[in-house]
PDB file of C-alpha atoms in Angstrom:
ATOM      1  CA  MET A 936     -28.281  59.987   8.797  1.00 97.00           C
ATOM      2  CA  LYS A 937     -25.408  62.386   8.108  1.00 98.00           C
ATOM      3  CA  LEU A 938     -26.353  65.321   5.750  1.00 98.00           C
ATOM      4  CA  LEU A 939     -23.669  67.406   4.171  1.00 98.00           C
ATOM      5  CA  ARG A 940     -22.886  69.814   1.346  1.00 98.00           C
ATOM      6  CA  TYR A 941     -19.763  69.383  -0.767  1.00 98.00           C
ATOM      7  CA  GLY A 942     -18.077  71.130  -3.586  1.00 98.00           C
ATOM      8  CA  PRO A 943     -16.426  74.500  -4.356  1.00 97.00           C
ATOM      9  CA  ARG A 944     -17.275  77.454  -2.061  1.00 96.00           C
ATOM     10  CA  GLY A 945     -20.569  79.230  -3.367  1.00 94.00           C
ATOM     11  CA  ALA A 946     -21.365  76.169  -5.533  1.00 97.00           C
ATOM     12  CA  GLU A 947     -21.868  73.279  -2.852  1.00 98.00           C
ATOM     13  CA  LYS A 948     -24.261  70.313  -3.589  1.00 98.00           C
ATOM     14  CA  PRO A 949     -26.490  68.423  -1.244  1.00 98.00           C
ATOM     15  CA  GLY A 950     -25.249  64.976  -0.174  1.00 98.00           C
ATOM     16  CA  LEU A 951     -25.334  62.356   2.594  1.00 97.00           C
ATOM     17  CA  LEU A 952     -22.732  60.046   3.936  1.00 98.00           C
ATOM     18  CA  ASP A 953     -23.371  56.413   3.487  1.00 97.00           C
ATOM     19  CA  ALA A 954     -22.555  53.559   5.951  1.00 95.00           C
ATOM     20  CA  ASP A 955     -19.171  52.970   4.194  1.00 96.00           C
ATOM     21  CA  GLY A 956     -18.239  56.682   4.734  1.00 96.00           C
ATOM     22  CA  GLN A 957     -18.677  57.644   1.021  1.00 97.00           C
ATOM     23  CA  ILE A 958     -20.570  60.768  -0.159  1.00 98.00           C
ATOM     24  CA  ARG A 959     -23.691  60.180  -2.153  1.00 98.00           C
ATOM     25  CA  ASP A 960     -25.239  62.907  -4.225  1.00 98.00           C
ATOM     26  CA  LEU A 961     -28.744  64.232  -3.245  1.00 98.00           C
ATOM     27  CA  SER A 962     -28.998  66.727  -6.086  1.00 97.00           C
ATOM     28  CA  GLY A 963     -31.715  64.597  -7.666  1.00 96.00           C
ATOM     29  CA  VAL A 964     -33.767  64.573  -4.521  1.00 96.00           C
ATOM     30  CA  VAL A 965     -33.403  68.105  -3.182  1.00 97.00           C
ATOM     31  CA  ALA A 966     -31.947  71.315  -4.392  1.00 97.00           C
ATOM     32  CA  ASP A 967     -29.988  71.981  -1.417  1.00 97.00           C
ATOM     33  CA  ILE A 968     -29.843  71.462   2.442  1.00 98.00           C
ATOM     34  CA  THR A 969     -31.787  74.321   3.880  1.00 97.00           C
ATOM     35  CA  GLY A 970     -34.034  74.690   6.954  1.00 97.00           C
ATOM     36  CA  ALA A 971     -36.927  73.461   4.775  1.00 95.00           C
ATOM     37  CA  GLU A 972     -35.243  70.037   4.333  1.00 97.00           C
ATOM     38  CA  LEU A 973     -34.859  69.655   8.165  1.00 98.00           C
ATOM     39  CA  SER A 974     -38.377  69.395   9.366  1.00 96.00           C
ATOM     40  CA  PRO A 975     -39.358  65.991  10.855  1.00 96.00           C
ATOM     41  CA  ALA A 976     -41.448  65.194   7.739  1.00 96.00           C
ATOM     42  CA  SER A 977     -38.466  66.033   5.297  1.00 97.00           C
ATOM     43  CA  LEU A 978     -35.952  64.207   7.307  1.00 97.00           C
ATOM     44  CA  LYS A 979     -38.241  61.072   7.490  1.00 97.00           C
ATOM     45  CA  LYS A 980     -38.520  61.338   3.530  1.00 97.00           C
ATOM     46  CA  LEU A 981     -34.603  61.573   3.244  1.00 97.00           C
ATOM     47  CA  ALA A 982     -34.042  58.701   5.683  1.00 96.00           C
ATOM     48  CA  ALA A 983     -36.350  56.391   3.610  1.00 97.00           C
ATOM     49  CA  ILE A 984     -34.026  56.692   0.599  1.00 96.00           C
ATOM     50  CA  ASP A 985     -31.537  53.864   0.184  1.00 96.00           C
ATOM     51  CA  PRO A 986     -28.167  55.557  -0.180  1.00 96.00           C
ATOM     52  CA  LYS A 987     -26.873  53.095  -2.626  1.00 94.00           C
ATOM     53  CA  SER A 988     -29.585  54.328  -5.036  1.00 96.00           C
ATOM     54  CA  LEU A 989     -27.882  57.686  -5.202  1.00 98.00           C
ATOM     55  CA  PRO A 990     -24.979  58.614  -7.395  1.00 98.00           C
ATOM     56  CA  LEU A 991     -21.511  58.025  -5.702  1.00 98.00           C
ATOM     57  CA  VAL A 992     -19.227  61.020  -5.496  1.00 98.00           C
ATOM     58  CA  GLU A 993     -15.780  60.253  -6.549  1.00 95.00           C
ATOM     59  CA  GLY A 994     -12.624  61.675  -4.893  1.00 94.00           C
ATOM     60  CA  SER A 995     -12.317  63.786  -1.950  1.00 95.00           C
ATOM     61  CA  PRO A 996     -14.433  67.095  -2.507  1.00 98.00           C
ATOM     62  CA  ARG A 997     -14.351  70.120  -0.165  1.00 98.00           C
ATOM     63  CA  TYR A 998     -17.089  70.160   2.580  1.00 98.00           C
ATOM     64  CA  GLY A 999     -19.026  73.259   2.930  1.00 98.00           C
ATOM     65  CA  VAL A1000     -21.196  74.291   5.840  1.00 98.00           C
ATOM     66  CA  PRO A1001     -23.733  71.524   6.145  1.00 98.00           C
ATOM     67  CA  VAL A1002     -26.866  73.860   6.074  1.00 98.00           C
ATOM     68  CA  LYS A1003     -27.295  76.685   3.661  1.00 98.00           C
ATOM     69  CA  GLY A1004     -29.098  80.031   4.542  1.00 95.00           C
ATOM     70  CA  VAL A1005     -28.520  79.940   8.308  1.00 97.00           C
ATOM     71  CA  SER A1006     -30.402  83.002   9.594  1.00 97.00           C
ATOM     72  CA  LYS A1007     -29.060  82.988  13.179  1.00 98.00           C
ATOM     73  CA  PHE A1008     -25.819  81.848  14.823  1.00 98.00           C
ATOM     74  CA  ILE A1009     -26.302  81.889  18.486  1.00 98.00           C
ATOM     75  CA  ALA A1010     -23.431  80.992  20.905  1.00 97.00           C
ATOM     76  CA  VAL A1011     -23.365  80.253  24.623  1.00 96.00           C
ATOM     77  CA  GLY A1012     -20.452  81.306  26.842  1.00 90.00           C
ATOM     78  CA  LEU A1013     -19.097  79.654  30.029  1.00 86.00           C
ATOM     79  CA  ASN A1014     -21.393  76.664  29.585  1.00 93.00           C
ATOM     80  CA  PHE A1015     -18.949  74.064  30.903  1.00 90.00           C
ATOM     81  CA  ALA A1016     -18.141  73.972  34.623  1.00 85.00           C
ATOM     82  CA  ASP A1017     -14.457  72.931  34.053  1.00 78.00           C
ATOM     83  CA  HIS A1018     -14.104  75.709  31.454  1.00 76.00           C
ATOM     84  CA  ALA A1019     -15.491  78.313  33.800  1.00 76.00           C
ATOM     85  CA  ALA A1020     -13.147  77.191  36.555  1.00 77.00           C
ATOM     86  CA  GLU A1021     -10.187  77.447  34.144  1.00 76.00           C
ATOM     87  CA  SER A1022     -11.390  81.048  33.377  1.00 74.00           C
ATOM     88  CA  ASN A1023     -11.489  81.888  37.092  1.00 74.00           C
ATOM     89  CA  LEU A1024     -15.176  82.910  36.603  1.00 74.00           C
ATOM     90  CA  PRO A1025     -18.063  82.094  38.619  1.00 83.00           C
ATOM     91  CA  ILE A1026     -20.814  79.543  37.303  1.00 84.00           C
ATOM     92  CA  PRO A1027     -23.527  81.525  35.405  1.00 86.00           C
ATOM     93  CA  GLU A1028     -26.851  81.669  37.103  1.00 92.00           C
ATOM     94  CA  GLU A1029     -28.428  81.861  33.518  1.00 95.00           C
ATOM     95  CA  PRO A1030     -26.987  81.054  30.134  1.00 96.00           C
ATOM     96  CA  VAL A1031     -24.666  83.592  28.676  1.00 93.00           C
ATOM     97  CA  LEU A1032     -25.567  84.491  25.131  1.00 95.00           C
ATOM     98  CA  PHE A1033     -24.058  86.113  22.219  1.00 95.00           C
ATOM     99  CA  THR A1034     -24.116  85.994  18.539  1.00 96.00           C
ATOM    100  CA  LYS A1035     -21.555  84.884  15.862  1.00 97.00           C
ATOM    101  CA  ALA A1036     -21.977  86.634  12.537  1.00 97.00           C
ATOM    102  CA  VAL A1037     -23.412  84.392   9.850  1.00 98.00           C
ATOM    103  CA  SER A1038     -20.706  85.870   7.652  1.00 97.00           C
ATOM    104  CA  CYS A1039     -17.913  83.922   9.648  1.00 98.00           C
ATOM    105  CA  LEU A1040     -19.354  80.493   8.566  1.00 98.00           C
ATOM    106  CA  THR A1041     -17.017  78.496   6.751  1.00 98.00           C
ATOM    107  CA  GLY A1042     -16.447  74.747   5.831  1.00 98.00           C
ATOM    108  CA  PRO A1043     -14.805  72.464   8.362  1.00 98.00           C
ATOM    109  CA  ASN A1044     -11.467  72.121   6.647  1.00 98.00           C
ATOM    110  CA  ASP A1045     -11.235  75.692   5.223  1.00 98.00           C
ATOM    111  CA  PRO A1046      -8.456  78.004   6.451  1.00 98.00           C
ATOM    112  CA  VAL A1047      -8.908  80.068   9.625  1.00 98.00           C
ATOM    113  CA  MET A1048      -7.646  83.645   8.943  1.00 98.00           C
ATOM    114  CA  ILE A1049      -6.183  85.598  11.749  1.00 97.00           C
ATOM    115  CA  PRO A1050      -7.899  89.038  11.781  1.00 96.00           C
ATOM    116  CA  LYS A1051      -5.917  92.285  11.055  1.00 96.00           C
ATOM    117  CA  GLY A1052      -4.175  93.228  14.253  1.00 92.00           C
ATOM    118  CA  SER A1053      -4.980  90.210  16.188  1.00 95.00           C
ATOM    119  CA  LEU A1054      -2.604  88.798  18.732  1.00 92.00           C
ATOM    120  CA  LYS A1055      -4.800  86.634  20.664  1.00 97.00           C
ATOM    121  CA  THR A1056      -6.807  84.374  18.275  1.00 98.00           C
ATOM    122  CA  ASP A1057      -8.000  81.212  20.216  1.00 97.00           C
ATOM    123  CA  TRP A1058      -9.703  77.814  19.529  1.00 98.00           C
ATOM    124  CA  GLU A1059     -12.800  76.226  21.110  1.00 97.00           C
ATOM    125  CA  VAL A1060     -14.084  72.889  20.188  1.00 98.00           C
ATOM    126  CA  GLU A1061     -18.012  72.923  20.490  1.00 98.00           C
ATOM    127  CA  LEU A1062     -21.109  70.970  20.011  1.00 98.00           C
ATOM    128  CA  GLY A1063     -23.494  72.670  17.597  1.00 98.00           C
ATOM    129  CA  VAL A1064     -27.328  72.355  17.544  1.00 98.00           C
ATOM    130  CA  VAL A1065     -29.169  72.674  14.282  1.00 98.00           C
ATOM    131  CA  MET A1066     -32.874  73.483  14.543  1.00 98.00           C
ATOM    132  CA  GLY A1067     -35.188  71.519  12.561  1.00 98.00           C
ATOM    133  CA  SER A1068     -38.534  73.401  13.388  1.00 97.00           C
ATOM    134  CA  ARG A1069     -39.734  76.746  14.499  1.00 98.00           C
ATOM    135  CA  ALA A1070     -39.324  77.316  18.293  1.00 98.00           C
ATOM    136  CA  SER A1071     -40.729  80.152  20.266  1.00 98.00           C
ATOM    137  CA  TYR A1072     -41.314  79.789  24.018  1.00 98.00           C
ATOM    138  CA  VAL A1073     -40.871  75.970  24.010  1.00 98.00           C
ATOM    139  CA  SER A1074     -40.649  74.049  27.241  1.00 98.00           C
ATOM    140  CA  GLU A1075     -37.654  72.166  28.115  1.00 98.00           C
ATOM    141  CA  ALA A1076     -39.613  69.038  27.871  1.00 98.00           C
ATOM    142  CA  GLU A1077     -40.524  69.798  24.111  1.00 98.00           C
ATOM    143  CA  ALA A1078     -37.151  71.588  23.112  1.00 98.00           C
ATOM    144  CA  LEU A1079     -35.278  68.617  21.652  1.00 98.00           C
ATOM    145  CA  ASP A1080     -38.349  67.678  19.418  1.00 97.00           C
ATOM    146  CA  HIS A1081     -37.437  71.023  17.578  1.00 98.00           C
ATOM    147  CA  VAL A1082     -33.829  69.860  16.998  1.00 98.00           C
ATOM    148  CA  ALA A1083     -32.869  68.328  13.598  1.00 98.00           C
ATOM    149  CA  GLY A1084     -29.365  67.367  14.508  1.00 98.00           C
ATOM    150  CA  TYR A1085     -25.894  68.113  15.695  1.00 98.00           C
ATOM    151  CA  VAL A1086     -22.635  69.490  14.138  1.00 98.00           C
ATOM    152  CA  LEU A1087     -19.092  69.952  15.132  1.00 98.00           C
ATOM    153  CA  ILE A1088     -17.966  73.633  15.503  1.00 98.00           C
ATOM    154  CA  ASN A1089     -14.879  75.499  16.135  1.00 98.00           C
ATOM    155  CA  ASP A1090     -15.876  78.732  17.985  1.00 98.00           C
ATOM    156  CA  VAL A1091     -12.748  80.557  16.865  1.00 98.00           C
ATOM    157  CA  SER A1092     -12.285  83.618  19.121  1.00 96.00           C
ATOM    158  CA  GLU A1093     -10.059  86.763  19.265  1.00 96.00           C
ATOM    159  CA  ARG A1094      -9.663  87.339  22.949  1.00 94.00           C
ATOM    160  CA  ALA A1095      -8.470  90.980  22.880  1.00 92.00           C
ATOM    161  CA  PHE A1096     -11.449  92.014  20.660  1.00 92.00           C
ATOM    162  CA  GLN A1097     -13.773  89.917  22.958  1.00 90.00           C
ATOM    163  CA  ILE A1098     -12.643  91.114  26.291  1.00 85.00           C
ATOM    164  CA  GLU A1099     -10.507  94.210  26.118  1.00 86.00           C
ATOM    165  CA  ARG A1100     -12.184  96.206  23.480  1.00 87.00           C
ATOM    166  CA  GLY A1101     -15.329  97.089  25.556  1.00 82.00           C
ATOM    167  CA  GLY A1102     -18.966  96.428  24.977  1.00 75.00           C
ATOM    168  CA  THR A1103     -20.070  92.738  24.233  1.00 79.00           C
ATOM    169  CA  TRP A1104     -18.257  89.494  23.360  1.00 83.00           C
ATOM    170  CA  ASP A1105     -19.528  89.610  19.637  1.00 88.00           C
ATOM    171  CA  LYS A1106     -16.541  91.781  18.579  1.00 90.00           C
ATOM    172  CA  GLY A1107     -14.205  88.717  19.017  1.00 89.00           C
ATOM    173  CA  LYS A1108     -16.420  86.064  17.767  1.00 95.00           C
ATOM    174  CA  GLY A1109     -17.676  86.993  14.207  1.00 96.00           C
ATOM    175  CA  CYS A1110     -14.556  87.714  12.267  1.00 96.00           C
ATOM    176  CA  ASP A1111     -14.234  86.074   8.802  1.00 97.00           C
ATOM    177  CA  THR A1112     -13.639  82.260   9.060  1.00 98.00           C
ATOM    178  CA  PHE A1113     -14.431  82.173  12.791  1.00 98.00           C
ATOM    179  CA  GLY A1114     -17.120  79.584  12.303  1.00 98.00           C
ATOM    180  CA  PRO A1115     -15.903  76.311  10.892  1.00 98.00           C
ATOM    181  CA  VAL A1116     -18.895  73.908  10.850  1.00 98.00           C
ATOM    182  CA  GLY A1117     -19.213  70.269   9.812  1.00 97.00           C
ATOM    183  CA  PRO A1118     -18.183  68.114   8.092  1.00 98.00           C
ATOM    184  CA  TRP A1119     -21.926  66.940   8.285  1.00 98.00           C
ATOM    185  CA  MET A1120     -25.010  67.295  10.399  1.00 98.00           C
ATOM    186  CA  VAL A1121     -25.898  64.011  12.150  1.00 98.00           C
ATOM    187  CA  THR A1122     -29.592  63.754  12.842  1.00 98.00           C
ATOM    188  CA  SER A1123     -30.743  63.617  16.381  1.00 98.00           C
ATOM    189  CA  ASP A1124     -31.863  59.938  16.197  1.00 97.00           C
ATOM    190  CA  GLU A1125     -28.484  58.817  15.238  1.00 97.00           C
ATOM    191  CA  VAL A1126     -26.680  60.850  17.942  1.00 98.00           C
ATOM    192  CA  GLY A1127     -28.798  59.767  20.727  1.00 96.00           C
ATOM    193  CA  ASP A1128     -27.892  61.551  24.171  1.00 96.00           C
ATOM    194  CA  PRO A1129     -26.157  64.725  23.202  1.00 97.00           C
ATOM    195  CA  GLN A1130     -25.052  65.227  26.755  1.00 97.00           C
ATOM    196  CA  ASN A1131     -22.500  62.343  26.813  1.00 96.00           C
ATOM    197  CA  LEU A1132     -20.335  63.028  23.885  1.00 98.00           C
ATOM    198  CA  GLY A1133     -16.428  63.049  23.915  1.00 98.00           C
ATOM    199  CA  MET A1134     -14.782  66.414  22.568  1.00 98.00           C
ATOM    200  CA  TRP A1135     -11.227  67.066  21.795  1.00 98.00           C
ATOM    201  CA  LEU A1136      -8.948  69.481  19.997  1.00 98.00           C
ATOM    202  CA  ASP A1137      -5.213  69.470  18.963  1.00 98.00           C
ATOM    203  CA  VAL A1138      -2.954  72.210  17.877  1.00 98.00           C
ATOM    204  CA  ASN A1139       0.105  71.055  16.007  1.00 98.00           C
ATOM    205  CA  GLY A1140      -0.420  67.609  17.020  1.00 98.00           C
ATOM    206  CA  GLN A1141      -0.729  68.479  20.813  1.00 98.00           C
ATOM    207  CA  ARG A1142      -3.853  67.655  22.701  1.00 98.00           C
ATOM    208  CA  LYS A1143      -5.280  70.972  24.091  1.00 97.00           C
ATOM    209  CA  GLN A1144      -8.884  70.019  24.913  1.00 97.00           C
ATOM    210  CA  ASP A1145     -10.101  66.632  26.127  1.00 97.00           C
ATOM    211  CA  GLY A1146     -13.509  67.057  27.534  1.00 95.00           C
ATOM    212  CA  SER A1147     -17.126  65.814  27.368  1.00 96.00           C
ATOM    213  CA  SER A1148     -20.687  67.332  26.808  1.00 97.00           C
ATOM    214  CA  LYS A1149     -21.669  65.866  30.086  1.00 95.00           C
ATOM    215  CA  THR A1150     -19.928  68.773  31.955  1.00 94.00           C
ATOM    216  CA  MET A1151     -22.304  71.371  30.341  1.00 95.00           C
ATOM    217  CA  ILE A1152     -23.891  73.583  33.100  1.00 95.00           C
ATOM    218  CA  PHE A1153     -27.021  74.090  30.937  1.00 97.00           C
ATOM    219  CA  PRO A1154     -28.122  71.084  28.831  1.00 97.00           C
ATOM    220  CA  ILE A1155     -29.155  71.539  25.383  1.00 98.00           C
ATOM    221  CA  SER A1156     -32.884  71.119  26.279  1.00 98.00           C
ATOM    222  CA  LYS A1157     -32.498  74.128  28.598  1.00 98.00           C
ATOM    223  CA  LEU A1158     -30.470  76.135  26.085  1.00 98.00           C
ATOM    224  CA  VAL A1159     -33.019  75.763  23.271  1.00 98.00           C
ATOM    225  CA  SER A1160     -36.038  76.463  25.547  1.00 98.00           C
ATOM    226  CA  TYR A1161     -34.172  79.534  27.143  1.00 98.00           C
ATOM    227  CA  ILE A1162     -32.947  80.968  23.939  1.00 98.00           C
ATOM    228  CA  SER A1163     -36.545  80.794  22.482  1.00 98.00           C
ATOM    229  CA  GLU A1164     -37.858  83.019  25.135  1.00 98.00           C
ATOM    230  CA  PHE A1165     -35.754  85.886  23.728  1.00 98.00           C
ATOM    231  CA  MET A1166     -35.922  85.192  19.893  1.00 98.00           C
ATOM    232  CA  THR A1167     -37.831  82.738  17.576  1.00 98.00           C
ATOM    233  CA  LEU A1168     -35.534  79.938  16.337  1.00 98.00           C
ATOM    234  CA  GLU A1169     -36.068  79.078  12.706  1.00 98.00           C
ATOM    235  CA  PRO A1170     -35.341  75.862  10.864  1.00 98.00           C
ATOM    236  CA  GLY A1171     -31.518  75.839  10.066  1.00 98.00           C
ATOM    237  CA  ASP A1172     -30.485  78.084  12.838  1.00 98.00           C
ATOM    238  CA  LEU A1173     -27.363  77.152  14.734  1.00 98.00           C
ATOM    239  CA  ILE A1174     -26.692  77.208  18.400  1.00 98.00           C
ATOM    240  CA  THR A1175     -23.137  76.416  19.535  1.00 98.00           C
ATOM    241  CA  THR A1176     -23.217  75.400  23.120  1.00 97.00           C
ATOM    242  CA  GLY A1177     -19.751  76.188  24.863  1.00 95.00           C
ATOM    243  CA  THR A1178     -16.423  74.673  25.189  1.00 95.00           C
ATOM    244  CA  PRO A1179     -14.617  72.488  27.658  1.00 95.00           C
ATOM    245  CA  PRO A1180     -11.329  73.403  29.284  1.00 92.00           C
ATOM    246  CA  GLY A1181      -7.923  73.772  27.250  1.00 95.00           C
ATOM    247  CA  VAL A1182      -8.468  76.963  25.335  1.00 95.00           C
ATOM    248  CA  GLY A1183      -5.448  79.033  24.408  1.00 95.00           C
ATOM    249  CA  MET A1184      -6.434  81.632  27.031  1.00 91.00           C
ATOM    250  CA  GLY A1185      -6.305  79.143  29.814  1.00 91.00           C
ATOM    251  CA  GLN A1186      -3.011  77.584  29.033  1.00 92.00           C
ATOM    252  CA  LYS A1187      -0.401  77.385  31.843  1.00 90.00           C
ATOM    253  CA  PRO A1188       1.776  78.916  32.908  1.00 93.00           C
ATOM    254  CA  GLU A1189       1.073  81.466  30.140  1.00 95.00           C
ATOM    255  CA  PRO A1190      -1.724  81.726  27.357  1.00 96.00           C
ATOM    256  CA  VAL A1191      -0.830  80.399  24.056  1.00 97.00           C
ATOM    257  CA  TYR A1192      -2.540  81.648  20.791  1.00 98.00           C
ATOM    258  CA  LEU A1193      -2.737  80.859  17.275  1.00 98.00           C
ATOM    259  CA  LYS A1194      -0.222  81.991  14.590  1.00 97.00           C
ATOM    260  CA  ALA A1195      -0.091  81.668  10.760  1.00 97.00           C
ATOM    261  CA  GLY A1196       1.037  78.015   9.872  1.00 98.00           C
ATOM    262  CA  ASP A1197      -0.530  76.277  12.923  1.00 98.00           C
ATOM    263  CA  GLU A1198      -2.583  73.300  12.279  1.00 98.00           C
ATOM    264  CA  ILE A1199      -5.871  72.760  14.290  1.00 98.00           C
ATOM    265  CA  ARG A1200      -7.603  69.357  14.362  1.00 98.00           C
ATOM    266  CA  LEU A1201     -10.800  68.801  16.384  1.00 98.00           C
ATOM    267  CA  GLY A1202     -13.595  66.377  16.740  1.00 98.00           C
ATOM    268  CA  ILE A1203     -16.592  65.306  18.742  1.00 98.00           C
ATOM    269  CA  GLU A1204     -17.725  61.639  19.226  1.00 98.00           C
ATOM    270  CA  LYS A1205     -20.380  60.745  16.394  1.00 98.00           C
ATOM    271  CA  LEU A1206     -20.009  63.944  14.644  1.00 98.00           C
ATOM    272  CA  GLY A1207     -16.674  63.612  12.780  1.00 98.00           C
ATOM    273  CA  GLU A1208     -13.514  65.794  12.647  1.00 98.00           C
ATOM    274  CA  GLN A1209     -12.268  69.008  11.207  1.00 98.00           C
ATOM    275  CA  ARG A1210      -8.762  70.165  10.056  1.00 98.00           C
ATOM    276  CA  GLN A1211      -7.778  73.832   9.655  1.00 98.00           C
ATOM    277  CA  ILE A1212      -4.506  75.605   8.737  1.00 98.00           C
ATOM    278  CA  VAL A1213      -4.294  79.021  10.259  1.00 98.00           C
ATOM    279  CA  VAL A1214      -3.234  81.750   7.721  1.00 97.00           C
ATOM    280  CA  ALA A1215      -2.220  85.532   8.284  1.00 96.00           C
ATOM    281  CA  TRP A1216      -4.828  88.250   7.569  1.00 94.00           C
ATOM    282  CA  SER A1217      -4.998  89.164   3.881  1.00 91.00           C
ATOM    283  CA  LYS A1218      -7.469  91.883   2.384  1.00 86.00           C
ATOM    284  CA  GLU A1219      -8.370  89.467  -0.240  1.00 85.00           C
ATOM    285  CA  GLY A1220      -9.558  86.980   2.458  1.00 87.00           C
ATOM    286  CA  VAL A1221      -9.147  83.181   2.012  1.00 85.00           C
ATOM    287  CA  ALA A1222      -9.692  81.277  -1.172  1.00 70.00           C
TER     288      ALA A1222
END
């Protein structure tokens, strides 16, 4: 099942994608897609609905973030062996964790805004995990039972803010528009094995990243279990699990970074695709 939210920013409605790739309106069934709708029991009820019984949404509406009210957006750094090698950094002994501000969350096809003063805004295609039930000190064997589904994420990053400004990585990870998510959340049963999904990203039509979740250093079961030792994961929380090689910082012979007017396209097998146009910073933000 593919759950989504569609419509203007701040006025999104709940929906699902039917077998023909058409949006069906869920407003008559649930008020919105929040953590409460992602429990195993709630997902079972939604899965029992015949999509053809739901109103068809005409046209091509904007997609919003698939889950409303995300309380935590936790990210994992250097979690792909080939990306660590590209970065000339050792394989971490434990997962590297940082946070992305929930204020950076944005729809999958909304513009990406270069922050004020940025010269090193970068791209990262990532596999996102959406929690479906509360997780605290869960074992690796039980971890995936707490996952509602998976999403496509672009972990947009400002490398100078992240690396050259002291302190933690968070400075370069949570700028406005740095968290495109969607277009939909695909439930765990439909995804199957999350450790064997192809991942790609293009900038201006040129393939930059072409990898697979199979090269993760720490699998999703380990990540959910590990993170739950340090904080309680609530339904609707997001975990973004790292990126394969090909980021702008790792381009040869010199790094390449995003500029206004660039087009980013990215996708993950079974999870759909995103498209963003990069825009210059504006104090008014993006529409």
